[in-house]
CSV table of C-alpha atoms and ligand atoms in Angstrom, one decimal:
chain,number,residue,atom,x,y,z
I,274,MET,CA,78.3,95.4,66.2
I,275,GLU,CA,75.4,97.6,68.0
I,276,LYS,CA,76.6,101.0,69.1
I,277,ILE,CA,75.8,101.6,72.7
I,278,GLY,CA,74.1,104.7,74.0
I,279,ILE,CA,74.5,105.4,77.8
I,280,VAL,CA,72.7,108.2,79.6
I,281,GLY,CA,74.0,109.1,83.1
I,282,ALA,CA,77.7,108.7,83.8
I,283,GLY,CA,77.1,107.8,87.6
I,284,LEU,CA,77.8,104.4,89.1
I,285,ILE,CA,75.9,102.3,86.7
I,286,GLY,CA,76.5,103.8,83.7
I,287,SER,CA,80.3,104.1,84.1
I,288,SER,CA,80.2,100.0,84.9
I,289,TRP,CA,78.2,99.6,81.6
I,290,SER,CA,80.7,101.9,79.9
I,291,ALA,CA,83.5,99.6,81.0
I,292,ILE,CA,81.5,96.4,80.1
I,293,PHE,CA,80.4,96.8,76.5
I,294,SER,CA,83.7,98.8,75.6
I,295,SER,CA,85.7,95.8,76.7
I,296,LYS,CA,83.9,93.7,74.4
I,297,GLY,CA,84.6,95.8,71.5
I,298,PHE,CA,81.4,97.7,71.3
I,299,ASP,CA,81.5,101.3,70.7
I,300,VAL,CA,79.9,103.2,73.6
I,301,VAL,CA,78.6,107.0,73.6
I,302,ILE,CA,78.1,108.4,76.9
I,303,TYR,CA,76.2,111.2,77.7
I,304,ASP,CA,75.3,113.0,81.4
I,305,SER,CA,73.3,116.1,82.0
I,306,ASN,CA,75.9,117.3,84.4
I,307,LYS,CA,79.1,118.3,82.3
I,308,ASN,CA,81.5,118.2,85.7
I,309,VAL,CA,81.2,114.5,86.0
I,310,GLU,CA,83.5,113.9,83.1
I,311,ASN,CA,87.0,113.1,84.9
I,312,GLU,CA,84.9,111.5,87.6
I,313,PHE,CA,83.4,108.9,84.9
I,314,LYS,CA,86.7,108.4,83.3
I,315,LYS,CA,88.7,107.4,86.7
I,316,ARG,CA,85.8,105.3,87.4
I,317,VAL,CA,85.7,103.5,84.0
I,318,GLU,CA,89.4,103.1,84.5
I,319,THR,CA,89.2,101.2,87.8
I,320,PHE,CA,86.1,99.3,86.9
I,321,LEU,CA,88.3,97.7,83.6
I,322,GLU,CA,91.3,97.1,85.5
I,323,GLU,CA,88.6,95.1,87.7
I,324,LEU,CA,87.4,93.4,84.7
I,325,LYS,CA,90.6,92.6,83.6
I,326,PHE,CA,91.2,90.7,87.0
I,327,ILE,CA,88.9,88.2,85.5
I,328,ASP,CA,89.4,88.2,82.1
I,329,ASN,CA,93.2,89.0,81.4
I,330,LYS,CA,92.4,89.5,77.6
I,331,ILE,CA,91.0,92.9,78.0
I,332,ASN,CA,93.3,95.6,76.8
I,333,ILE,CA,92.2,98.6,79.0
I,334,GLU,CA,93.7,101.3,76.5
I,335,ASP,CA,91.6,99.6,73.5
I,336,SER,CA,88.5,99.8,75.7
I,337,LEU,CA,88.9,103.2,76.8
I,338,GLN,CA,89.3,104.1,72.9
I,339,ASN,CA,85.9,102.7,72.4
I,340,ILE,CA,84.4,105.0,74.7
I,341,LYS,CA,83.3,108.8,73.9
I,342,PHE,CA,81.8,111.3,76.2
I,343,VAL,CA,79.3,113.8,74.4
I,344,HIS,CA,77.5,116.6,76.0
I,345,ASP,CA,74.6,116.8,73.6
I,346,ILE,CA,72.1,114.1,73.8
I,347,ASN,CA,71.3,114.1,70.2
I,348,TYR,CA,74.5,112.5,69.2
I,349,LEU,CA,73.2,109.4,71.1
I,350,SER,CA,69.8,109.6,69.0
I,351,ASN,CA,71.8,109.8,66.0
I,352,ASN,CA,74.2,107.5,66.1
I,353,CYS,CA,73.7,104.8,68.7
I,354,THR,CA,71.0,101.5,68.3
I,355,PHE,CA,70.7,100.5,71.8
I,356,ILE,CA,70.5,103.1,74.6
I,357,GLN,CA,70.8,102.0,78.3
I,358,ASP,CA,69.4,104.9,80.8
I,359,CYS,CA,71.5,105.0,83.6
I,360,SER,CA,69.5,108.5,84.9
I,361,PRO,CA,68.3,108.8,88.4
I,362,GLU,CA,65.6,106.5,89.8
I,363,ILE,CA,63.2,109.2,89.7
I,364,ILE,CA,60.2,108.5,87.7
I,365,GLU,CA,59.7,112.3,86.4
I,366,ILE,CA,63.4,112.1,85.2
I,367,LYS,CA,63.0,108.7,83.6
I,368,GLN,CA,59.5,109.7,82.0
I,369,GLU,CA,61.1,112.9,80.5
I,370,LEU,CA,64.4,111.1,79.2
I,371,PHE,CA,62.3,108.5,77.3
I,372,SER,CA,59.9,111.1,76.0
I,373,LYS,CA,62.9,113.1,74.6
I,374,LEU,CA,64.5,110.1,73.3
I,375,ASP,CA,61.2,108.3,71.9
I,376,ASN,CA,60.8,111.8,69.9
I,377,SER,CA,64.3,111.8,68.6
I,378,CYS,CA,65.6,108.3,67.9
I,379,PRO,CA,65.0,106.5,64.4
I,380,GLU,CA,62.4,103.6,65.1
I,381,ASN,CA,65.1,100.9,65.0
I,382,VAL,CA,66.7,102.2,68.2
I,383,ILE,CA,65.9,100.3,71.1
I,384,LEU,CA,65.4,102.1,74.5
I,385,SER,CA,66.4,100.0,77.6
I,386,SER,CA,66.5,101.6,81.5
I,387,SER,CA,68.8,99.9,84.3
I,388,SER,CA,65.8,100.8,86.7
I,389,SER,CA,65.8,99.0,89.6
I,390,GLY,CA,62.2,98.3,90.4
I,391,MET,CA,59.9,100.7,88.1
I,392,PRO,CA,57.9,98.8,85.5
I,393,ILE,CA,58.6,99.9,81.9
I,394,SER,CA,54.9,100.7,81.0
I,395,LEU,CA,55.1,103.0,84.3
I,396,ILE,CA,58.2,105.1,82.4
I,397,THR,CA,56.8,104.7,78.8
I,398,GLN,CA,52.9,104.8,79.1
I,399,ASN,CA,52.3,107.7,77.1
I,400,LEU,CA,54.9,107.0,74.2
I,401,LYS,CA,53.8,106.2,70.6
I,402,GLY,CA,57.1,104.1,70.7
I,403,LYS,CA,56.1,102.2,73.9
I,404,ASN,CA,57.0,98.8,71.6
I,405,ARG,CA,60.8,99.5,71.5
I,406,CYS,CA,61.1,100.1,75.6
I,407,ILE,CA,62.3,97.9,77.8
I,408,ILE,CA,63.9,97.2,81.2
I,409,SER,CA,67.4,95.7,81.6
I,410,HIS,CA,68.2,95.7,85.2
I,411,PRO,CA,71.7,95.1,86.4
I,412,VAL,CA,72.9,94.0,89.9
I,413,ASN,CA,75.8,96.4,91.5
I,414,PRO,CA,78.7,96.5,90.4
I,415,PRO,CA,77.3,95.1,87.0
I,416,HIS,CA,81.1,94.8,85.5
I,417,LEU,CA,81.4,91.9,88.5
I,418,ILE,CA,78.1,90.6,88.7
I,419,PRO,CA,77.4,89.3,85.1
I,420,CYS,CA,73.5,89.1,85.7
I,421,VAL,CA,70.9,91.3,84.2
I,422,GLU,CA,67.1,91.2,84.3
I,423,ILE,CA,65.0,91.5,81.1
I,424,SER,CA,61.5,93.1,81.8
I,425,PRO,CA,59.5,93.9,78.7
I,426,SER,CA,56.0,95.4,79.0
I,427,LEU,CA,52.9,93.5,77.4
I,428,ASN,CA,53.4,96.5,74.4
I,429,THR,CA,57.3,95.4,73.9
I,430,SER,CA,57.8,93.6,70.5
I,431,ASP,CA,59.2,90.1,70.3
I,432,GLU,CA,61.8,91.6,68.1
I,433,VAL,CA,63.2,94.1,70.8
I,434,VAL,CA,63.3,91.5,73.6
I,435,ASN,CA,65.2,89.2,71.3
I,436,LYS,CA,67.9,91.7,70.3
I,437,THR,CA,68.2,93.1,74.2
I,438,LYS,CA,68.8,89.3,75.0
I,439,ASP,CA,71.3,88.7,72.3
I,440,ILE,CA,73.4,92.2,73.0
I,441,PHE,CA,73.4,90.8,76.9
I,442,GLY,CA,74.3,87.3,75.6
I,443,LYS,CA,77.2,88.9,73.8
I,444,ILE,CA,78.8,90.5,76.8
I,445,GLY,CA,78.4,87.2,78.5
I,446,PHE,CA,75.6,88.3,81.0
I,447,SER,CA,73.3,85.8,82.6
I,448,ILE,CA,69.6,87.0,81.7
I,449,ILE,CA,66.7,86.9,84.0
I,450,TYR,CA,63.7,86.8,81.8
I,451,VAL,CA,60.6,88.5,83.8
I,452,LYS,CA,57.9,87.1,82.2
I,453,LYS,CA,54.9,89.6,83.7
I,454,GLU,CA,55.7,93.2,84.7
I,455,ILE,CA,56.3,93.6,88.4
I,456,ASP,CA,57.5,96.2,90.5
I,457,GLY,CA,61.1,95.3,92.0
I,458,PHE,CA,61.6,92.8,89.0
I,459,ILE,CA,62.4,89.4,90.6
I,460,LEU,CA,65.9,90.4,92.2
I,461,ASN,CA,65.0,93.3,94.4
I,462,ARG,CA,61.7,91.4,95.2
I,463,LEU,CA,64.0,88.8,96.8
I,464,GLN,CA,66.0,91.3,98.2
I,465,GLY,CA,63.1,93.0,99.3
I,466,ALA,CA,62.0,89.8,101.1
I,467,LEU,CA,64.7,89.4,103.1
I,468,LEU,CA,65.6,93.1,103.9
I,469,ASN,CA,62.0,93.6,105.2
I,470,GLU,CA,62.5,90.6,107.6
I,471,ALA,CA,65.9,91.9,108.4
I,472,VAL,CA,64.4,95.4,109.3
I,473,LYS,CA,61.5,93.9,111.4
I,474,LEU,CA,63.8,91.1,113.2
I,475,TYR,CA,65.9,94.2,114.1
I,476,SER,CA,63.0,96.7,115.1
I,477,GLU,CA,61.3,94.1,117.1
I,478,GLY,CA,64.3,93.3,119.1
I,479,TYR,CA,65.2,89.6,118.1
I,480,ALA,CA,69.0,90.2,117.3
I,481,SER,CA,71.4,93.1,116.7
I,482,ALA,CA,71.9,94.4,113.3
I,483,ASP,CA,75.4,92.6,113.0
I,484,HIS,CA,74.1,89.3,114.2
I,485,ILE,CA,71.4,89.5,111.4
I,486,ASP,CA,74.1,90.3,109.1
I,487,SER,CA,76.2,87.4,110.2
I,488,THR,CA,73.4,85.0,109.8
I,489,VAL,CA,74.0,85.7,105.6
I,490,ARG,CA,77.7,86.4,105.9
I,491,ASN,CA,78.8,83.0,107.8
I,492,GLY,CA,75.6,81.4,107.1
I,493,LEU,CA,72.7,81.4,104.3
I,494,GLY,CA,75.4,83.5,102.3
I,495,LEU,CA,78.0,80.5,101.7
I,496,ARG,CA,75.6,78.8,99.9
I,497,TRP,CA,73.9,81.5,97.8
I,498,ALA,CA,77.1,82.4,95.9
I,499,PHE,CA,76.6,79.0,94.1
I,500,MET,CA,72.7,78.2,94.4
I,501,GLY,CA,69.4,79.6,94.5
I,502,PRO,CA,66.7,79.0,97.1
I,503,PHE,CA,65.1,76.3,95.1
I,504,GLU,CA,68.6,74.4,94.4
I,505,THR,CA,69.1,75.1,98.0
I,506,ILE,CA,66.2,73.2,99.6
I,507,ASP,CA,66.4,70.4,96.6
I,508,LEU,CA,69.6,69.6,98.5
I,509,ASN,CA,68.2,69.9,102.0
I,510,ALA,CA,65.8,66.9,102.4
I,511,PRO,CA,67.0,63.0,101.3
I,512,GLY,CA,64.2,63.3,98.6
I,513,GLY,CA,64.8,66.6,97.3
I,514,ILE,CA,62.3,69.6,96.7
I,515,LYS,CA,59.1,67.7,97.1
I,516,ASP,CA,60.4,66.0,100.4
I,517,TYR,CA,62.0,69.3,101.7
I,518,MET,CA,58.3,71.1,100.7
I,519,GLN,CA,56.5,68.1,102.5
I,520,ARG,CA,58.8,68.4,105.8
I,521,TYR,CA,59.1,72.2,106.3
I,522,GLY,CA,56.0,73.4,104.3
I,523,ASN,CA,53.9,74.2,107.3
I,524,MET,CA,56.7,75.7,109.3
I,525,TYR,CA,57.1,78.8,106.6
I,526,LEU,CA,53.8,78.7,105.8
I,527,ASN,CA,52.6,79.7,109.7
I,528,MET,CA,55.5,82.0,110.0
I,529,GLU,CA,53.9,83.8,106.9
I,530,LYS,CA,50.8,83.5,108.6
I,531,ASN,CA,51.6,84.9,111.4
I,532,ASN,CA,53.6,87.9,110.0
I,533,LYS,CA,51.2,90.9,110.7
I,534,ILE,CA,53.9,93.4,111.7
I,535,LEU,CA,55.3,96.1,108.8
I,536,PRO,CA,58.8,96.6,108.6
I,537,ASP,CA,59.9,100.1,110.4
I,538,TRP,CA,61.5,102.0,107.6
I,539,SER,CA,61.2,105.0,109.8
I,540,GLU,CA,63.8,107.5,110.1
I,541,THR,CA,63.9,106.7,113.9
I,542,ASN,CA,64.6,102.9,113.1
I,543,ALA,CA,67.2,104.3,111.0
I,544,ILE,CA,69.3,106.2,113.0
I,545,LYS,CA,69.5,103.5,115.3
I,546,LEU,CA,70.7,101.3,112.6
I,547,GLU,CA,73.0,103.9,111.2
I,548,LYS,CA,74.4,104.2,114.8
I,549,GLU,CA,75.2,100.2,115.2
I,550,ARG,CA,76.6,100.2,111.7
I,551,ARG,CA,78.8,103.1,112.4
I,552,GLU,CA,80.4,101.3,115.4
I,553,ILE,CA,81.2,98.7,113.5
I,554,LEU,CA,82.2,100.7,110.0
I,555,SER,CA,82.9,104.2,110.5
I,556,THR,CA,81.7,106.6,107.4
I,557,ASP,CA,85.5,107.3,106.5
I,558,GLN,CA,86.0,103.5,106.2
I,559,LEU,CA,82.8,102.7,103.7
I,560,LEU,CA,84.8,103.7,100.1
I,561,LYS,CA,87.8,101.2,101.2
I,562,ARG,CA,85.2,98.3,102.4
I,563,ALA,CA,83.5,98.7,98.9
I,564,GLN,CA,86.9,98.5,97.5
I,565,LYS,CA,87.6,95.1,99.4
I,566,ARG,CA,84.0,93.8,98.8
I,567,ASN,CA,85.2,94.3,94.7
I,568,ASN,CA,88.2,92.2,95.3
I,569,MET,CA,86.3,89.5,97.3
I,570,LEU,CA,83.6,89.4,94.1
I,571,LYS,CA,86.5,88.9,91.6
I,572,SER,CA,88.1,86.0,93.8
I,573,LEU,CA,84.9,84.6,93.9
I,574,ARG,CA,84.0,85.0,90.3
I,575,LYS,CA,87.6,83.3,89.4
I,576,LEU,CA,86.5,80.6,92.1
I,577,LYS,CA,83.4,79.8,90.4
I,578,LYS,CA,85.3,79.5,86.9
I,579,ASP,CA,87.7,77.6,88.5
I,580,LEU,CA,85.0,75.2,90.0
I,581,ASN,CA,83.3,75.3,86.6
I,582,GLU,CA,80.3,77.1,88.4
I,583,GLU,CA,80.0,80.1,86.5
I,584,VAL,CA,76.9,79.0,84.8
I,585,ILE,CA,75.7,81.5,82.2
I,586,ASN,CA,71.9,81.3,81.0
G,147,LIG,N1,73.6,101.5,92.1
G,147,LIG,C1,72.9,100.7,92.4
G,147,LIG,O1,73.2,99.8,93.4
G,147,LIG,C2,71.7,100.1,91.1
G,147,LIG,C3,71.8,98.7,90.7
G,147,LIG,C4,71.0,98.7,90.0
G,147,LIG,C5,70.2,99.6,88.8
G,147,LIG,N2,70.6,100.9,89.4
G,147,LIG,C6,69.7,101.9,88.7
G,147,LIG,O2,70.9,102.4,87.8
G,147,LIG,C7,70.3,103.6,87.4
G,147,LIG,C8,71.3,104.8,87.7
G,147,LIG,O3,71.6,105.0,89.1
G,147,LIG,P1,73.3,104.8,89.6
G,147,LIG,O4,73.3,104.2,91.0
G,147,LIG,O5,74.2,104.9,88.7
G,147,LIG,O6,72.8,106.4,90.1
G,147,LIG,P2,74.0,107.7,90.1
G,147,LIG,O7,73.5,108.9,90.8
G,147,LIG,O8,75.2,107.3,90.6
G,147,LIG,O9,74.0,108.1,88.4
G,147,LIG,C9,73.2,108.8,87.7
G,147,LIG,C10,73.9,110.0,86.9
G,147,LIG,O10,72.8,110.4,86.0
G,147,LIG,C11,72.8,112.0,85.9
G,147,LIG,N3,71.9,112.2,85.4
G,147,LIG,C12,70.8,112.9,86.1
G,147,LIG,N4,69.8,113.5,85.3
G,147,LIG,C13,70.1,113.0,84.2
G,147,LIG,C14,69.5,113.3,83.0
G,147,LIG,N5,68.2,113.7,82.9
G,147,LIG,N6,70.1,112.8,81.9
G,147,LIG,C15,71.3,112.3,81.8
G,147,LIG,N7,71.6,112.3,83.0
G,147,LIG,C16,71.2,112.5,84.2
G,147,LIG,C17,73.4,112.4,87.0
G,147,LIG,O11,74.3,113.3,86.9
G,147,LIG,C18,74.6,111.2,87.5
G,147,LIG,O12,76.0,111.3,86.9
G,147,LIG,C19,69.1,103.9,88.5
G,147,LIG,O13,67.7,104.0,87.9
G,147,LIG,C20,69.2,103.3,89.7
G,147,LIG,O14,68.2,102.7,89.9
G,147,LIG,C21,71.3,101.3,90.3
């Protein structure tokens, strides 16, 4: 078993810790802020309970025993074989961290980042150990959404790619392999396309924030838990995807050609959106709603399993 090092004990670091420890991996966790240890432990316990709902074989006590919180990052360099960065999405922090780890870890240690959108070559461009660096980007919350994007750079060795795939395979994750480096990888580019369009439709006054959300919540999203955009359109024309593309291709092409406005991500628009959202969900209810989201995800995972639709690739 690889020994997993995790840097950053926030939301994502806690979730990775719960996942790896529950699958029997030893996990060593480090955070530059010593005060986060208690909060981390509470979060990991909650996440393990959520994981147990999906897989009742998980033993929470044993999993917790597999996790060690340390206050010296060098402990990871000396003891771990796979290190997963979960530090904030700030390029300077990640560059400094990877440089420190590259200088202190033996050559066989894989350095991987949870970054949401930064290509690994940008983080590691000046390192001598570029070949052992890779992106393994999760979806939040990772312990309930078992999907990871693996994005190497041209410098990453095949051995590192294969070992990384193997590790995430062992924890039952579906792997999205990004063949060429691109900002935002696949997931956040797809999410970005939808978000950019939603922001445009809202700021140009075509529909309220809630009606735009409802289009996904009560419409498109019902299908998306089971199939992606290509399978969706494959089933939406009698002759399959080619038939769909012939029937509707021009409609989508014209929308794209006529799409000249940039989405309004300004503070003014954010304030307007915030006001509309807070009328629907007050600030003090945000956490409760996130907990309910996690409960709904747990039920959805169970349903997919029962329907034999939890296809891991
Ligand atoms: N939150 C999400 O939805 C999400 C989803 C996928 C990927 N990610 C990515 O995961 C990473 C972590 O995000 P998060 O949401 O867990 O952030 P977070 O703010 O919850 O946690 C970051 C943790 O890193 C610690 N930290 C800061 N600088 C550090 C350093 N130099 N060394 C060690 N620890 C340090 C902080 O004290 C904090 O505990 C980011 O790269 C983010 O883009 C986040």
